[in-house]
Amino acid sequence: MKYQSQKVALAYIVCAVALFGIQVLGGLLAGWIYVSPNFLSEILPFNIVRMIHTNALIVWLLLGFFGAAYFLIPEEAEREIYSVKLAYLQLIILVVGTLGAVGSYLVGIHGGREFLEQPLWVKFGILVAALIFLFNVSMTVLAGKKTAITNVLLLGLWLLSLLWVFAFINPDNLSLDKMYWWFVVHLWVEATWELVMAAILAFLLLKLTGVDREVVEKWLYVIVATALFSGILGTGHHFYWIGLPGYWQWVGSIFSTFEVIPFFLMMSFAFVMVWKGRKNHPNKAALLWSLGSSTVAFFGAGVWGFLHTLHGVNFYSHGTQITAAHGHLAFYGAYVALNLAVFTYAMPMLRGREPYNQVLNMASFWLMTGGMAFMTFVLTFAGTIQTHMQRVLGEYYMDVQDGLALFYMMRFGAGAAVVIGALLFIYSILVVRKREVITPGAANPVPGE
Amino acid sequence: MAEFLTKSRARNVFYGGSIFFVVIFIAMTVQSHRYVVETSTAGMALSEEVILGKHVWERHSCINCHSLHGEGAYFAPELGNVMTRWGVQDESELAYEVLDGWMNAQPSGIEGRRQMPFFELTEEEMRGLAEFLRWADQTDTQGWPPNDAG
Ligand code: HEM
Ligand code: HEM
Ligand SMILES: [Fe+2]
């Protein structure tokens, strides 16, 4: 750690992994209710559990992004963060808001737009925290060195905060409500968050592989260009059946197909950099998470997204377990794994020790990734059967669901593996070993030289 | 990557192209907004009752079990076409009665079956909810869902 103020990232990471734990436990509970529907049904109905699961996910990913920004911006800008106090104030607002939201869900106070159920005061809290953050990091970068990585990262964070305004815009007309709702949801995960992801990935690869900065930054601009060129009009893949004009079927199908490209490029980028890199960085676990993230994101967002994005397919699969399968693998690969990569990379430095518990950390990667992959497969099977029985044959929803019980049991098993993996991960970064068990070999020769 | 693609060229293409797509997207949004108001949802008035119903829908977070026009959770049936499924889409009073009967029979308490909670609603709220679901059902959704099962 070169700069003292990078230390604030530690507090962000600790809060983020705590919420990560809550998120997966909430998911496991929701998965259990699918298996045993009477469980807690009077005290804690499914909708409340689901809100906790999805909201905890979003908040901890954001906390992770903020923490990552506070960690990497000083190194890129080559100066201390403008105000450490503001950074902690921002964290306190976010944590109080999150606890407030969870508390109010438990007593039945919440909004009713999916993922944006936070009470109004929490939404304002998030807005204020975002503004503090933007002010703080922008002041840091403006006074320091400007790199492509900080440019793209800041642009992504500015735009995603700007889009948060649509969380406050809820027209009485349901179709308009839905259209503007996607301005937050789709334009977050398939546009602005992709900029954040690409920038963080570029930073990690730069540090882990030692490849020339010029090369990394050129890739970065190409990746984010393909992301926005496809992702903005790609929003149309959600506008097929909610009361919007029919032309979205073509615009959405064509542009969202191109959305596969940035994910393919990010995966290629990661592997090419590792292949070209001379450095043999001791933090193997961080490298595993970086490669894993870009690969699983390609499958979850790219392959599983394309699976149901053409309007002719989506007409039948819209709003089935296929959507849930895709949502899980995409979020996991692109944003969960990326955050865990940063945490794995940053923690040893933040705590002033050599990379430790790498073997445990890498085991947690395989357990979590295996669990999520299995969950995705079983939900895809369940969704395919559901689509056929319900959408093609026209059988009643509840009758079809009864036939899917086996898949939901397997989803629960997969979820249990993910929870164990998550707990292992948290243990591996928080609890210190005396000595690192892995020793790096000599630097790799450059291929072709 | 080819040599003509320098870092600064890549950057300029990124900024220029993104602005181009944002402008197109905004124009299409404006057009879509008009289309919704004037065409696809114009079949039934957006009355006070419908708006109240939407608030009731939101206050109880129905979306985190059900889907509505295919969006939401997948734990319980699609409700964007429920009034058609019940055969009461064209009869406001009947729609209210059937919905009221359904809501008051929850939770079913049947062992091994997914449970819908009981919601304490006033008559006015229940009527609003029925009107909201009828309003959603009359939206022109390009022929979705494929059949009444939703
Ligand atoms: C990391 C990036 C992505 C994430 C995190 C993500 C996540 C999600 C989630 C959570 C939903 C469900 C939303 C709801 O509750 O209604 C969804 C829906 C959808 N996603 Fe993605 N997605 C990503 C990328 C993509 C890409 C690249 C494509 C296309 C190639 C795609 C295609 C779709 C489609 C078509 C739907 C609608 C499914 C339906 O009709 O029910 N997604 N996505
Ligand atoms: C312990 C592991 C997990 C289990 C058992 C689980 C289970 C569930 C369940 C039952 C739902 C509700 C689906 C429905 O409405 O029918 C859900 C929704 C969701 N979960 Fe998970 N989950 C787990 C982990 C995760 C992880 C790690 C992520 C992020 C990568 C995640 C992201 C989501 C999202 C985005 C939704 C909303 C999906 C949509 O609307 O399409 N979950 N989860
Ligand atoms: Fe999308």
XYZ file of C-alpha atoms and ligand atoms in Angstrom:
686
model
C 0.000 0.000 0.000
C 1.629 3.203 -1.199
C -0.826 5.758 0.152
C -2.210 5.962 3.677
C -5.707 6.938 2.553
C -6.138 3.695 0.620
C -6.867 2.250 4.042
C -10.515 3.383 3.847
C -11.045 0.549 1.372
C -10.612 -1.885 4.261
C -13.766 -0.646 6.023
C -15.713 -0.812 2.760
C -14.592 -4.361 2.107
C -15.488 -5.551 5.598
C -19.002 -4.076 5.330
C -19.382 -5.491 1.825
C -18.489 -9.069 2.770
C -20.806 -8.912 5.788
C -23.679 -7.995 3.475
C -22.545 -10.660 1.028
C -23.078 -13.175 3.827
C -26.584 -11.823 4.460
C -27.343 -11.922 0.744
C -26.473 -15.581 0.218
C -28.184 -16.646 3.446
C -31.292 -14.801 2.229
C -30.994 -16.603 -1.105
C -30.658 -19.940 0.634
C -33.776 -19.216 2.674
C -35.692 -18.209 -0.468
C -34.491 -21.409 -2.129
C -35.677 -23.403 0.886
C -39.142 -21.824 0.700
C -39.371 -23.171 -2.858
C -38.663 -26.646 -1.475
C -40.794 -26.380 1.648
C -43.400 -23.678 0.969
C -45.011 -23.540 4.400
C -41.710 -22.653 6.074
C -42.075 -19.311 7.935
C -44.895 -18.412 5.538
C -46.834 -16.463 8.165
C -43.920 -14.563 9.753
C -41.514 -14.017 6.887
C -43.206 -14.392 3.499
C -41.237 -15.066 0.318
C -41.489 -11.507 -1.014
C -39.733 -10.069 2.055
C -36.956 -12.666 1.907
C -36.473 -11.987 -1.788
C -36.200 -8.224 -1.215
C -33.504 -8.778 1.387
C -31.658 -11.143 -0.974
C -31.661 -8.808 -3.990
C -31.193 -5.527 -2.139
C -28.286 -6.852 -0.076
C -26.698 -7.964 -3.345
C -26.956 -4.559 -4.968
C -25.759 -2.636 -1.928
C -22.744 -4.825 -1.265
C -21.685 -4.714 -4.899
C -21.872 -0.918 -4.769
C -19.909 -0.856 -1.502
C -17.333 -3.045 -3.202
C -17.092 -0.695 -6.180
C -16.683 2.304 -3.880
C -14.039 0.478 -1.874
C -12.229 -0.562 -5.047
C -12.294 3.031 -6.262
C -10.842 4.308 -3.002
C -8.165 1.653 -3.243
C -7.081 2.146 -6.830
C -7.592 5.852 -7.391
C -4.718 6.973 -5.121
C -2.375 4.601 -6.957
C -3.512 5.782 -10.361
C -3.708 9.483 -9.520
C -0.515 9.222 -7.445
C -1.840 11.161 -4.498
C -3.857 10.747 -1.298
C -7.668 10.785 -1.374
C -9.054 14.309 -1.120
C -10.838 13.633 2.175
C -10.666 10.476 4.231
C -13.326 11.829 6.608
C -15.818 12.209 3.765
C -15.096 8.656 2.673
C -15.984 7.338 6.136
C -19.041 9.587 6.337
C -20.216 8.140 3.034
C -19.780 4.610 4.358
C -21.719 5.401 7.541
C -24.629 6.805 5.529
C -24.715 3.694 3.356
C -24.530 1.273 6.259
C -27.221 3.103 8.259
C -29.402 3.208 5.136
C -28.936 -0.497 4.498
C -29.686 -1.539 8.059
C -32.668 0.812 8.011
C -33.946 -0.754 4.800
C -33.586 -4.330 6.068
C -35.259 -3.370 9.348
C -38.170 -1.729 7.614
C -38.648 -4.677 5.226
C -38.921 -6.950 8.243
C -41.767 -4.849 9.646
C -43.444 -4.564 6.257
C -42.461 -1.036 5.192
C -41.180 -0.935 1.625
C -41.789 0.262 -1.899
C -43.019 -2.028 -4.603
C -40.789 -1.703 -7.645
C -38.520 -4.712 -7.938
C -34.956 -4.028 -6.653
C -35.905 -0.412 -5.831
C -38.006 -1.176 -2.762
C -35.938 1.006 -0.407
C -37.968 3.549 1.603
C -37.631 7.087 0.256
C -35.243 8.229 2.992
C -32.881 5.390 2.142
C -33.015 6.312 -1.538
C -32.046 9.859 -0.595
C -29.287 8.519 1.617
C -27.881 6.582 -1.316
C -28.064 9.714 -3.457
C -26.239 11.807 -0.860
C -23.608 9.093 -0.367
C -23.079 8.896 -4.126
C -22.663 12.655 -4.351
C -20.136 12.691 -1.516
C -18.265 9.891 -3.241
C -18.229 11.583 -6.638
C -17.042 14.834 -5.123
C -14.326 13.090 -3.163
C -12.883 10.976 -5.957
C -13.258 13.651 -8.609
C -11.302 16.121 -6.463
C -8.611 13.494 -6.027
C -8.308 12.744 -9.722
C -8.527 16.375 -10.825
C -5.549 17.235 -8.652
C -3.563 14.171 -9.664
C -2.530 12.122 -12.641
C -5.298 11.214 -15.072
C -5.164 7.772 -16.614
C -7.535 5.894 -18.892
C -8.402 3.636 -15.975
C -9.513 6.500 -13.745
C -11.297 8.201 -16.676
C -13.411 5.161 -17.431
C -13.966 4.299 -13.780
C -15.133 7.802 -12.945
C -17.301 8.043 -16.034
C -18.991 4.781 -15.090
C -19.543 5.883 -11.493
C -20.844 9.327 -12.522
C -23.274 7.860 -15.020
C -24.569 5.171 -12.701
C -25.203 7.767 -10.005
C -26.982 9.970 -12.532
C -29.227 7.071 -13.530
C -30.195 6.656 -9.865
C -32.466 9.671 -10.441
C -34.836 7.289 -12.227
C -35.273 5.420 -8.947
C -37.317 8.446 -7.857
C -39.386 8.634 -11.035
C -42.395 6.360 -10.743
C -45.156 7.317 -13.204
C -48.735 6.257 -12.442
C -48.889 4.672 -15.876
C -47.571 1.122 -15.382
C -45.965 0.878 -18.827
C -44.095 4.141 -18.310
C -43.102 3.014 -14.824
C -41.602 -0.123 -16.362
C -39.821 1.747 -19.121
C -38.072 4.136 -16.728
C -37.393 1.354 -14.235
C -35.146 -0.294 -16.827
C -33.157 2.938 -17.076
C -31.794 2.031 -13.684
C -31.740 -1.755 -13.906
C -30.576 -2.450 -17.461
C -28.453 0.654 -17.914
C -26.688 -0.224 -14.704
C -25.703 -3.823 -15.314
C -25.384 -3.668 -19.093
C -23.814 -0.247 -19.544
C -22.445 1.785 -16.632
C -21.408 -1.082 -14.369
C -19.601 -2.594 -17.334
C -17.406 0.510 -17.460
C -16.610 0.051 -13.783
C -15.935 -3.634 -14.329
C -13.662 -3.055 -17.320
C -11.684 -0.355 -15.482
C -11.194 -2.468 -12.370
C -10.243 -5.491 -14.451
C -7.722 -3.380 -16.370
C -6.200 -2.188 -13.090
C -5.937 -5.707 -11.690
C -4.381 -7.094 -14.860
C -1.949 -4.217 -15.044
C -0.771 -4.981 -11.520
C -0.904 -8.755 -11.710
C 0.685 -9.325 -15.115
C 2.935 -6.301 -15.568
C 1.826 -5.750 -19.171
C 2.533 -2.345 -20.703
C 0.013 0.327 -19.698
C -0.468 1.567 -23.279
C -1.679 -1.859 -24.355
C -4.020 -2.258 -21.386
C -5.578 1.163 -21.851
C -6.163 0.737 -25.564
C -8.037 -2.477 -24.860
C -9.983 -0.698 -22.166
C -11.355 1.961 -24.533
C -12.269 -0.620 -27.156
C -14.116 -2.728 -24.572
C -16.124 0.125 -23.113
C -16.941 1.443 -26.592
C -18.478 -1.902 -27.578
C -20.280 -2.004 -24.230
C -22.066 1.313 -24.664
C -22.662 1.033 -28.403
C -24.547 -2.226 -27.836
C -25.888 -1.780 -24.319
C -27.741 1.520 -24.710
C -30.052 0.468 -27.533
C -29.871 -3.091 -26.169
C -32.246 -1.842 -23.454
C -34.838 -2.654 -26.107
C -34.702 -6.361 -25.144
C -36.832 -5.425 -22.121
C -39.281 -3.338 -24.143
C -40.848 -6.154 -26.155
C -43.954 -6.946 -24.102
C -44.596 -4.102 -21.662
C -46.692 -1.825 -23.855
C -43.979 -0.137 -25.908
C -43.871 0.105 -29.733
C -43.226 -3.044 -31.763
C -40.048 -1.733 -33.369
C -38.207 -2.477 -30.133
C -38.386 -6.144 -31.046
C -35.908 -5.543 -33.842
C -33.812 -2.848 -32.191
C -33.601 -4.850 -28.963
C -32.793 -8.148 -30.655
C -30.058 -6.724 -32.860
C -28.291 -4.478 -30.380
C -28.513 -6.823 -27.423
C -26.922 -9.528 -29.564
C -23.930 -7.207 -29.881
C -23.836 -7.001 -26.062
C -22.047 -10.328 -26.121
C -18.986 -8.621 -27.662
C -17.749 -6.592 -24.672
C -17.999 -9.674 -22.460
C -16.104 -11.731 -25.009
C -13.470 -9.001 -25.235
C -13.077 -8.780 -21.474
C -12.483 -12.517 -21.294
C -10.001 -12.443 -24.185
C -8.303 -9.399 -22.709
C -7.756 -11.153 -19.381
C -6.256 -14.259 -20.948
C -4.108 -12.393 -23.471
C -2.674 -10.166 -20.736
C -1.799 -13.133 -18.551
C -0.222 -14.875 -21.512
C 1.805 -11.799 -22.475
C 2.723 -10.773 -18.953
C 6.216 -11.306 -17.598
C 5.425 -10.862 -13.985
C 4.887 -13.783 -11.686
C 2.793 -12.051 -9.095
C 2.598 -13.918 -5.780
C -1.153 -13.349 -5.397
C -2.395 -16.313 -7.426
C -5.847 -16.209 -5.879
C -6.438 -12.674 -7.165
C -5.435 -13.812 -10.630
C -7.785 -16.780 -10.439
C -10.694 -14.541 -9.472
C -9.869 -12.051 -12.245
C -9.760 -14.719 -14.935
C -12.737 -16.500 -13.414
C -14.794 -13.335 -13.296
C -14.287 -12.430 -16.930
C -14.929 -16.023 -18.030
C -18.073 -16.599 -15.991
C -19.342 -13.152 -16.995
C -18.974 -14.178 -20.626
C -21.051 -17.294 -20.002
C -23.600 -15.749 -17.629
C -24.173 -12.447 -19.380
C -23.012 -13.285 -22.887
C -24.125 -16.856 -23.534
C -27.059 -17.096 -21.121
C -28.118 -13.558 -22.051
C -28.102 -14.309 -25.766
C -30.008 -17.514 -25.075
C -33.251 -15.596 -24.463
C -32.615 -12.172 -25.941
C -34.023 -12.627 -29.465
C -37.666 -11.559 -29.407
C -38.858 -14.801 -30.991
C -37.368 -16.767 -28.090
C -38.168 -14.212 -25.414
C -41.857 -14.324 -26.368
C -41.921 -17.793 -24.782
C -39.204 -17.597 -22.119
C -39.970 -14.109 -20.717
C -40.315 -14.165 -16.936
C -39.587 -17.863 -16.376
C -36.874 -19.665 -14.431
C -34.651 -19.115 -17.493
C -34.506 -15.470 -16.501
C -33.551 -16.432 -12.958
C -30.810 -18.745 -14.272
C -29.319 -15.973 -16.384
C -29.654 -13.334 -13.642
C -27.689 -15.505 -11.232
C -24.755 -16.450 -13.436
C -24.457 -12.968 -14.945
C -24.438 -11.169 -11.598
C -22.098 -13.718 -10.125
C -19.543 -13.709 -12.926
C -19.492 -10.056 -13.776
C -19.923 -8.316 -10.462
C -19.642 -10.712 -7.527
C -16.483 -12.437 -8.746
C -14.940 -9.149 -9.839
C -15.470 -7.665 -6.396
C -14.036 -10.762 -4.769
C -11.018 -10.406 -7.079
C -10.405 -6.874 -5.843
C -10.881 -7.899 -2.224
C -8.435 -10.764 -2.696
C -5.913 -8.465 -4.306
C -6.277 -5.565 -1.873
C -6.675 -7.253 1.506
C -3.078 -8.428 1.961
C -1.836 -4.908 1.207
C -4.441 -3.192 3.333
C -3.427 -5.334 6.262
C 0.278 -5.185 5.519
C 0.932 -8.880 5.067
C 1.907 -11.252 2.339
C -0.971 -12.892 0.480
C -2.280 -15.461 2.889
C -4.788 -18.267 2.925
C -4.571 -18.490 -0.824
C -5.314 -22.172 -0.947
C -8.498 -21.681 1.057
C -9.398 -18.683 -1.041
C -8.950 -20.625 -4.262
C -10.963 -23.526 -2.877
C -13.750 -21.056 -2.159
C -13.563 -19.892 -5.781
C -14.186 -23.401 -7.073
C -16.895 -24.148 -4.570
C -18.789 -20.935 -5.240
C -18.302 -21.027 -8.989
C -19.250 -24.694 -9.149
C -22.327 -24.019 -7.028
C -23.459 -21.102 -9.148
C -22.877 -23.054 -12.371
C -24.897 -25.974 -11.080
C -27.674 -23.641 -9.942
C -27.711 -22.075 -13.382
C -27.974 -25.462 -15.081
C -30.845 -26.734 -12.942
C -32.764 -23.475 -13.277
C -32.230 -23.570 -17.030
C -33.696 -27.088 -17.165
C -36.581 -26.030 -14.932
C -37.151 -22.964 -17.100
C -37.117 -24.950 -20.326
C -39.747 -27.337 -19.029
C -41.760 -24.438 -17.629
C -41.616 -22.610 -20.953
C -42.831 -25.633 -22.849
C -45.603 -26.698 -20.480
C -46.906 -23.259 -19.631
C -46.160 -21.083 -22.623
C -46.533 -23.616 -25.408
C -49.027 -26.147 -24.025
C -50.878 -23.569 -21.906
C -50.963 -25.516 -18.639
C -51.682 -23.585 -15.458
C -48.676 -22.036 -13.691
C -49.099 -23.744 -10.317
C -49.542 -27.197 -11.866
C -46.362 -26.790 -13.876
C -44.449 -25.672 -10.783
C -45.435 -28.852 -8.945
C -43.603 -30.806 -11.611
C -40.386 -28.880 -11.067
C -39.828 -29.825 -7.412
C -36.734 -31.912 -8.115
C -34.959 -28.991 -9.773
C -35.739 -26.721 -6.849
C -34.252 -29.268 -4.475
C -31.078 -29.335 -6.534
C -31.032 -25.539 -6.603
C -31.101 -25.581 -2.823
C -28.157 -27.977 -2.750
C -26.221 -25.757 -5.121
C -27.097 -22.762 -2.929
C -25.734 -24.536 0.143
C -22.414 -25.022 -1.676
C -22.361 -21.323 -2.537
C -23.006 -20.354 1.078
C -20.185 -22.580 2.323
C -17.919 -21.133 -0.366
C -18.837 -17.597 0.634
C -18.121 -18.271 4.310
C -14.778 -19.863 3.402
C -13.918 -16.816 1.343
C -14.762 -14.424 4.152
C -12.710 -16.489 6.584
C -9.756 -16.617 4.188
C -9.498 -12.867 3.821
C -10.291 -11.875 7.399
C -8.403 -14.466 9.394
C -4.649 -14.373 9.084
C -2.349 -17.347 8.760
C 1.147 -17.231 10.147
C 2.816 -18.007 6.884
C 1.847 -18.125 3.227
C 1.856 -21.679 1.893
C 2.381 -20.857 -1.784
C 5.706 -19.555 -3.076
C 5.806 -18.010 -6.544
C 8.185 -19.436 -9.137
C 10.605 -17.399 -11.248
C 9.218 -14.820 -13.671
C 7.809 -16.289 -16.862
C 9.767 -15.921 -20.072
C 7.861 -13.909 -22.652
C 6.336 -16.272 -25.226
C 7.877 -15.915 -28.638
C 11.057 -14.252 -27.417
C -5.121 -4.934 -32.563
C -4.163 -3.068 -35.703
C -1.665 -0.253 -35.434
C -3.985 2.411 -36.840
C -6.026 2.043 -33.685
C -4.060 4.170 -31.252
C -5.181 4.784 -27.706
C -6.375 8.299 -28.411
C -8.336 7.173 -31.466
C -10.005 4.431 -29.443
C -10.895 7.018 -26.806
C -12.399 9.420 -29.320
C -14.466 6.696 -30.956
C -15.719 5.699 -27.504
C -16.822 9.193 -26.504
C -18.204 10.193 -29.904
C -20.048 6.936 -30.514
C -21.547 6.855 -27.032
C -22.965 10.342 -27.389
C -24.433 9.334 -30.740
C -26.233 6.316 -29.234
C -27.435 8.269 -26.207
C -29.056 10.843 -28.491
C -30.823 8.170 -30.548
C -31.958 6.423 -27.386
C -33.429 9.623 -25.956
C -35.322 10.312 -29.180
C -36.764 6.788 -29.179
C -37.691 7.118 -25.510
C -39.664 10.283 -26.201
C -41.498 8.576 -29.042
C -42.174 5.481 -26.916
C -43.468 7.594 -24.042
C -46.009 9.201 -26.381
C -46.972 5.854 -27.850
C -47.719 4.440 -24.392
C -49.888 7.366 -23.387
C -51.706 7.799 -26.680
C -51.955 4.262 -27.986
C -50.979 1.164 -26.035
C -52.590 2.046 -22.689
C -55.294 4.370 -23.979
C -58.040 1.722 -23.963
C -59.055 2.495 -20.375
C -58.834 5.700 -18.357
C -55.978 6.014 -15.874
C -58.480 6.849 -13.130
C -57.919 7.666 -9.449
C -59.032 4.130 -8.678
C -56.394 2.604 -10.963
C -53.698 4.788 -9.427
C -54.801 3.822 -5.916
C -54.642 0.203 -7.017
C -51.084 0.647 -8.244
C -50.104 2.064 -4.859
C -51.722 -0.873 -3.084
C -49.817 -3.222 -5.408
C -46.562 -1.474 -4.521
C -47.180 -1.103 -0.798
C -47.559 -4.847 -0.431
C -44.661 -5.721 -2.742
C -46.738 -8.142 -4.806
C -43.985 -7.972 -7.447
C -41.622 -9.980 -5.245
C -43.739 -13.106 -5.639
C -45.650 -12.489 -8.884
C -44.674 -11.240 -12.301
C -46.572 -8.468 -14.082
C -46.162 -8.398 -17.867
C -43.436 -10.978 -17.256
C -41.327 -8.879 -14.889
C -40.864 -9.500 -11.193
C -40.490 -12.741 -9.278
C -41.257 -16.235 -10.551
C -42.688 -17.665 -7.331
C -46.351 -17.099 -8.163
C -48.483 -16.733 -11.303
C -48.326 -13.957 -13.887
C -50.911 -11.269 -13.134
C -50.766 -9.061 -16.222
C -53.553 -11.155 -17.754
C -55.236 -12.489 -14.618
C -58.523 -10.723 -15.309
C -58.671 -12.374 -18.735
C -57.817 -15.738 -17.161
C -60.707 -15.288 -14.734
C -62.965 -14.141 -17.564
C -63.859 -10.856 -15.834
C -61.786 -8.357 -17.820
C -64.854 -6.526 -19.144
C -66.887 -6.438 -15.950
C -65.639 -4.085 -13.282
C -68.005 -5.183 -10.493
C -67.454 -8.870 -11.105
C -63.697 -8.335 -11.240
C -63.853 -6.774 -7.790
C -65.943 -9.599 -6.372
C -63.758 -12.386 -7.693
C -60.567 -10.651 -6.541
C -62.072 -9.941 -3.131
C -63.055 -13.589 -2.786
C -59.554 -14.726 -3.738
C -57.673 -12.339 -1.474
C -59.814 -13.192 1.546
C -59.229 -16.917 1.096
C -55.466 -16.494 1.592
C -53.376 -18.032 2.965
C -54.704 -21.402 1.892
C -52.709 -23.193 4.586
C -52.498 -26.273 2.357
C -49.450 -28.306 3.322
C -46.761 -28.366 0.616
C -48.355 -25.602 -1.456
C -46.863 -22.114 -1.881
C -48.623 -19.664 0.381
C -49.892 -16.207 -0.433
C -50.136 -13.947 2.641
C -53.354 -12.329 3.827
C -53.451 -8.581 3.183
C -55.809 -6.402 5.141
C -57.343 -4.075 2.556
C -60.288 -1.684 2.722
C -63.067 -2.065 0.187
C -61.818 1.011 -1.626
C -58.309 -0.447 -1.870
C -59.627 -3.777 -3.092
C -61.670 -2.053 -5.788
C -58.626 -0.028 -6.805
C -56.537 -3.171 -7.052
C -59.110 -4.848 -9.283
C -59.238 -1.796 -11.531
C -55.438 -1.628 -11.657
C -55.238 -5.257 -12.782
C -57.940 -4.652 -15.406
C -56.031 -1.583 -16.564
C -52.800 -3.585 -16.859
C -54.640 -6.332 -18.716
C -55.986 -3.980 -21.399
C -52.477 -2.743 -22.268
C -51.372 -3.607 -25.802
C -48.413 -5.876 -25.045
C -47.727 -6.977 -28.623
C -49.648 -10.196 -28.116
C -47.829 -11.383 -24.985
C -48.403 -13.723 -23.134
C -48.756 -16.558 -25.644
C -51.843 -17.964 -23.869
C -54.129 -17.388 -20.886
C -51.901 -19.391 -18.541
C -49.697 -16.267 -18.494
C -23.462 -8.669 -16.265
C -24.418 -8.347 -17.055
C -25.846 -8.759 -16.831
C -26.545 -8.912 -15.663
C -26.035 -8.703 -14.242
C -27.874 -9.310 -16.019
C -28.895 -9.557 -15.102
C -30.220 -9.745 -15.423
C -31.304 -9.876 -14.493
C -31.191 -9.839 -12.968
C -32.451 -10.005 -15.206
C -33.862 -10.159 -14.638
C -34.495 -8.826 -14.455
C -35.883 -8.964 -13.868
O -35.993 -9.194 -12.668
O -36.858 -8.863 -14.605
C -32.087 -9.985 -16.606
C -32.963 -10.107 -17.657
C -32.576 -10.234 -18.975
N -31.294 -10.211 -19.472
Fe -29.630 -9.847 -18.439
N -27.959 -9.409 -17.372
C -26.729 -9.079 -17.905
C -26.374 -9.080 -19.240
C -27.202 -9.471 -20.268
C -26.808 -9.566 -21.647
C -25.415 -9.264 -22.192
C -27.905 -9.973 -22.341
C -28.082 -10.262 -23.805
C -27.149 -10.722 -24.581
C -28.992 -10.102 -21.387
C -30.293 -10.457 -21.701
C -31.353 -10.409 -20.830
C -32.746 -10.568 -21.218
C -33.267 -10.815 -22.635
C -33.512 -10.445 -20.054
C -35.029 -10.505 -19.947
C -35.467 -11.873 -19.553
C -36.968 -11.987 -19.561
O -37.569 -11.652 -20.580
O -37.545 -12.439 -18.565
N -28.531 -9.798 -20.142
N -30.719 -9.832 -16.714
C -27.095 -19.318 -1.817
C -27.183 -19.164 -3.078
C -28.446 -18.572 -3.689
C -29.728 -19.035 -3.683
C -30.238 -20.329 -3.094
C -30.534 -18.061 -4.381
C -31.909 -18.145 -4.549
C -32.707 -17.173 -5.139
C -34.130 -17.224 -5.247
C -35.018 -18.341 -4.722
C -34.539 -16.112 -5.902
C -35.979 -15.717 -6.265
C -36.324 -16.213 -7.636
C -37.807 -16.067 -7.868
O -38.315 -14.946 -7.890
O -38.470 -17.077 -8.043
C -33.380 -15.348 -6.217
C -33.395 -14.160 -6.918
C -32.228 -13.488 -7.306
N -30.931 -13.778 -6.880
Fe -30.343 -15.412 -5.855
N -29.733 -17.056 -4.810
C -28.454 -17.336 -4.397
C -27.334 -16.593 -4.641
C -27.311 -15.485 -5.414
C -26.117 -14.824 -5.811
C -24.696 -15.225 -5.424
C -26.514 -13.795 -6.609
C -25.652 -12.823 -7.342
C -24.717 -13.249 -8.075
C -27.954 -13.800 -6.686
C -28.717 -12.893 -7.400
C -30.087 -12.917 -7.528
C -30.848 -12.026 -8.381
C -30.275 -10.932 -9.300
C -32.199 -12.382 -8.243
C -33.375 -11.770 -8.994
C -33.455 -12.568 -10.272
C -34.426 -12.075 -11.278
O -35.253 -11.218 -10.993
O -34.355 -12.608 -12.404
N -28.406 -14.835 -5.940
N -32.266 -16.015 -5.734
Fe -30.869 -6.092 -20.103
